[in-house]
CSV table of C-alpha atoms and ligand atoms in Angstrom, one decimal:
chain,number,residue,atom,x,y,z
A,22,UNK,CA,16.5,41.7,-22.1
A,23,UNK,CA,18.6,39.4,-20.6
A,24,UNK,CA,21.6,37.4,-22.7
A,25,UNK,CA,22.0,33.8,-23.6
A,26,UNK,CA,22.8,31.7,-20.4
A,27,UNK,CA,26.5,30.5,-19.6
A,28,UNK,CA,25.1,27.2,-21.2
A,29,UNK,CA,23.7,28.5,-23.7
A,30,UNK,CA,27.1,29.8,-24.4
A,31,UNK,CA,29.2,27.0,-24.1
A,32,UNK,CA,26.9,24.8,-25.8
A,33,UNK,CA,27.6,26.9,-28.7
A,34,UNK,CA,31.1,27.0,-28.1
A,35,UNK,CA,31.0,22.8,-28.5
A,36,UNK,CA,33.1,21.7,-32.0
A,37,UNK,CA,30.3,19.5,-32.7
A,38,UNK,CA,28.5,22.2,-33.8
A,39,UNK,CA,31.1,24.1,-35.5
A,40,UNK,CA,29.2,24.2,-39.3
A,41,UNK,CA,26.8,25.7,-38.1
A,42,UNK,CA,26.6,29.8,-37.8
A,43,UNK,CA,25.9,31.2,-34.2
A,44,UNK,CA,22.4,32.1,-34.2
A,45,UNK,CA,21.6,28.4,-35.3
A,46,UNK,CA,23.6,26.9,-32.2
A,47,UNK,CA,22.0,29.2,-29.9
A,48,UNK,CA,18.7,27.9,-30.8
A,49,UNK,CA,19.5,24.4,-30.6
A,50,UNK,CA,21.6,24.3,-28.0
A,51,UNK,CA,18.3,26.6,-25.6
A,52,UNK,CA,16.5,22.5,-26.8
A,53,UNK,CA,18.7,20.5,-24.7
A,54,UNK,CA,18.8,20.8,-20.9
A,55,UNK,CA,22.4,20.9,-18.9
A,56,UNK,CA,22.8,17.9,-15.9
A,57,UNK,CA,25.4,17.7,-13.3
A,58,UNK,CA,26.6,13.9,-12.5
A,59,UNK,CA,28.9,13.2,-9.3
A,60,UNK,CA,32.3,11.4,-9.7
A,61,UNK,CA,30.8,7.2,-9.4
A,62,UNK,CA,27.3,8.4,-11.0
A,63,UNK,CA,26.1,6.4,-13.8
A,64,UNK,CA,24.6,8.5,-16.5
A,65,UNK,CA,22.6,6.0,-18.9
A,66,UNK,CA,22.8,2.1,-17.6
A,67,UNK,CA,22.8,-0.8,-19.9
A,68,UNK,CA,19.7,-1.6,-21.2
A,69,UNK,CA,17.7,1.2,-19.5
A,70,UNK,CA,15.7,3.2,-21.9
A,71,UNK,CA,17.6,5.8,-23.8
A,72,UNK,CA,15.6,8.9,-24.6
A,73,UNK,CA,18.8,11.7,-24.6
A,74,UNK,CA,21.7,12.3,-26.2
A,75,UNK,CA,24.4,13.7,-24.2
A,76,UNK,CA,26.9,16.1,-25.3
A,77,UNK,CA,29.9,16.5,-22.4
A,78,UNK,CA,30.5,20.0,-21.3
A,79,UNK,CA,32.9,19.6,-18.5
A,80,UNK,CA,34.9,16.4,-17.5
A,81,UNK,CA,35.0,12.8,-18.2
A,82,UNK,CA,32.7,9.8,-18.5
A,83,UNK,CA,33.6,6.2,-18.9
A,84,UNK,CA,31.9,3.6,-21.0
A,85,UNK,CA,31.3,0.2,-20.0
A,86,UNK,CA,29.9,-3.1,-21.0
A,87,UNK,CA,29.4,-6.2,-19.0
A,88,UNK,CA,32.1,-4.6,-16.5
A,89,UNK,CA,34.7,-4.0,-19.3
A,90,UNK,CA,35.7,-0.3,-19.7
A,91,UNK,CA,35.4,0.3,-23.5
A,92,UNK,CA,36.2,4.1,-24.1
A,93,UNK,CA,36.5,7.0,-21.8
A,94,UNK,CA,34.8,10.2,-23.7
A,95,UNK,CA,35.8,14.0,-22.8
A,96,UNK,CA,34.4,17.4,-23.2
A,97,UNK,CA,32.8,17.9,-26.7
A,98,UNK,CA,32.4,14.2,-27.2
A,99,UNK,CA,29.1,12.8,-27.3
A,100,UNK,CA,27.4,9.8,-26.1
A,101,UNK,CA,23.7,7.6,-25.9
A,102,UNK,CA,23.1,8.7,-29.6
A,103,UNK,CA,23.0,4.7,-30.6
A,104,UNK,CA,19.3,4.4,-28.5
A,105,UNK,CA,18.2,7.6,-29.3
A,106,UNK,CA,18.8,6.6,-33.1
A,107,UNK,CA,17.2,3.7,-33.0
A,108,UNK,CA,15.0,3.0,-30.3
A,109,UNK,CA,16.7,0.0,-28.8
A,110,UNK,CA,17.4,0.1,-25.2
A,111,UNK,CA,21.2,1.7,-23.8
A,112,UNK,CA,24.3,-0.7,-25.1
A,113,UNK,CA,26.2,0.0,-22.6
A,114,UNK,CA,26.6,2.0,-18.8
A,115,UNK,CA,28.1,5.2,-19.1
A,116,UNK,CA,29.5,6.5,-15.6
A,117,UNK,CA,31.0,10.1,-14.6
A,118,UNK,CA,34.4,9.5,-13.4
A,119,UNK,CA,34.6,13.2,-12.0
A,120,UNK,CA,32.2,16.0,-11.3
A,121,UNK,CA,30.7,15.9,-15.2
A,122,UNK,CA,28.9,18.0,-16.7
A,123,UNK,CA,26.4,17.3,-20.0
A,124,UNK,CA,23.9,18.8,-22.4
A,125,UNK,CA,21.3,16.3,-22.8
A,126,UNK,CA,19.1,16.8,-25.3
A,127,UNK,CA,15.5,14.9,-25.8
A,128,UNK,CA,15.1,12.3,-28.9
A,129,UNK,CA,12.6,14.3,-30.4
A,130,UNK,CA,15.0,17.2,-30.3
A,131,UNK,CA,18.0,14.8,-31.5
A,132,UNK,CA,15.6,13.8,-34.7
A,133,UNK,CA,14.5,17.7,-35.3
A,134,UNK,CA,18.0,18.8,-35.5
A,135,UNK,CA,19.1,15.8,-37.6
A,136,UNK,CA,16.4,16.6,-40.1
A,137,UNK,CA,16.8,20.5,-39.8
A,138,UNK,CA,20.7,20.6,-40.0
A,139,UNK,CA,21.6,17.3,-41.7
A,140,UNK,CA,25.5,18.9,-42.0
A,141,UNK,CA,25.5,17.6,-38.2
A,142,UNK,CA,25.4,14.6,-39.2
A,143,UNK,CA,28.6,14.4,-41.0
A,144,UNK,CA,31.0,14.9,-37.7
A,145,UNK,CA,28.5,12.9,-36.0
A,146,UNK,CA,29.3,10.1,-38.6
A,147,UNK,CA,32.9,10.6,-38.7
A,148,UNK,CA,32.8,10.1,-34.8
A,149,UNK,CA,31.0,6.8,-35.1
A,150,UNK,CA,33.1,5.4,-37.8
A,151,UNK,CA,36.5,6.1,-35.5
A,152,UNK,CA,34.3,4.3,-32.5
A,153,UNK,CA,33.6,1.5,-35.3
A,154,UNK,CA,37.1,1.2,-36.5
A,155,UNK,CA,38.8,0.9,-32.9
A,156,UNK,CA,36.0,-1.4,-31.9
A,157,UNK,CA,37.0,-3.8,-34.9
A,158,UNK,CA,40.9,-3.2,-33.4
A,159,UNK,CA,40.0,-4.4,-29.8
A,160,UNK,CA,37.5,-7.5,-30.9
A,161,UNK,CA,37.3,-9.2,-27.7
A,162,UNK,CA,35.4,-5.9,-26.1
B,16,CMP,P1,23.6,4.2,-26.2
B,16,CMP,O1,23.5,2.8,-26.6
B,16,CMP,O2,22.4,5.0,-26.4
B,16,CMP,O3,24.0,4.3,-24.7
B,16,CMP,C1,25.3,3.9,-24.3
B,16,CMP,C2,26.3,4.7,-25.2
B,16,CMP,O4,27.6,4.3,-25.0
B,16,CMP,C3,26.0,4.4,-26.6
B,16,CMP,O5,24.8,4.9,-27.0
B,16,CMP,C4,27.2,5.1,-27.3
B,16,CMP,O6,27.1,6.5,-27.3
B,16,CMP,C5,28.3,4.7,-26.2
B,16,CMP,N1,29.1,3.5,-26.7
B,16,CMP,C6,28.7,2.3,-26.8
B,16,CMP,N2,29.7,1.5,-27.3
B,16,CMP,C7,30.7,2.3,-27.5
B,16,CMP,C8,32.1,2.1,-28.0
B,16,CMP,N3,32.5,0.9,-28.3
B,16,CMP,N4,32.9,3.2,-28.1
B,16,CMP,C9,32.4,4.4,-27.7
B,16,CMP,N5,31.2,4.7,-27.2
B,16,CMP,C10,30.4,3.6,-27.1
């Protein structure tokens, strides 16, 4: 029988997931699908429909809204969890600044594994309260 795939693997490599033991991360992470973006691409667009969250494998993505860059997010940070959360459509463009690499997984997915491994959440949380915090810092973005 053949092995877990390289993504797979490296999915379960990600720090995001580190509570949970190996078998669990393997499972979850064969839910999710991985998607290759060229340098310029935009990944999720501003008020375009969001149904994936995007975990980055490889490389870097930029966040933007209303042509202001607000972030720039690297491998093992996450993005596009705000629509998937709560149905509302993308808040801002994300766009791969180089050859990027994500593991997007479906809404349904993102709900099942909230609900199955709430401890998840908590580095999820953490994540969203540093965005929160430098997003009160910087007012005018
Ligand atoms: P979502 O609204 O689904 O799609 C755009 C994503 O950009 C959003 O989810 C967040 O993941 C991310 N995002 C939006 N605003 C910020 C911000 N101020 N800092 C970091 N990431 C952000």
């Amino acid at each position: 029988m053949a092995g877990p795939s390289d993504a797979v693997m490296m999915i379960a490599a990600v720090p995001f997931f580190e509570g949970l033991d190996e078998k669990t991360r393997k499972a979850i992470a064969a839910e999710g699908k991985e998607v290759s973006f060229k340098p310029g691409e935009m990944i999720v667009g501003e008020r375009g429909l969001g149904v994936g969250f995007y975990l980055i494998l490889d490389g870097t993505a930029e966040v933007r809204k209303g042509g202001k860059v607000l972030t720039k997010l690297g491998k093992g940070e996450f993005f596009g969890e705000m629509s998937v959360i709560d149905g509302q459509p993308r808040s801002a463009d994300v766009v791969a600044l180089g050859d990027t690499r994500c593991w997007v997984l479906p809404a349904w997915s993102f709900s099942g594994l909230i609900k199955g491994h709430p401890e998840v959440a908590i580095p999820m949380l953490k994540e969203l309260t540093k965005r929160l915090r430098a997003a009160q810092s910087s007012p005018s973005a």
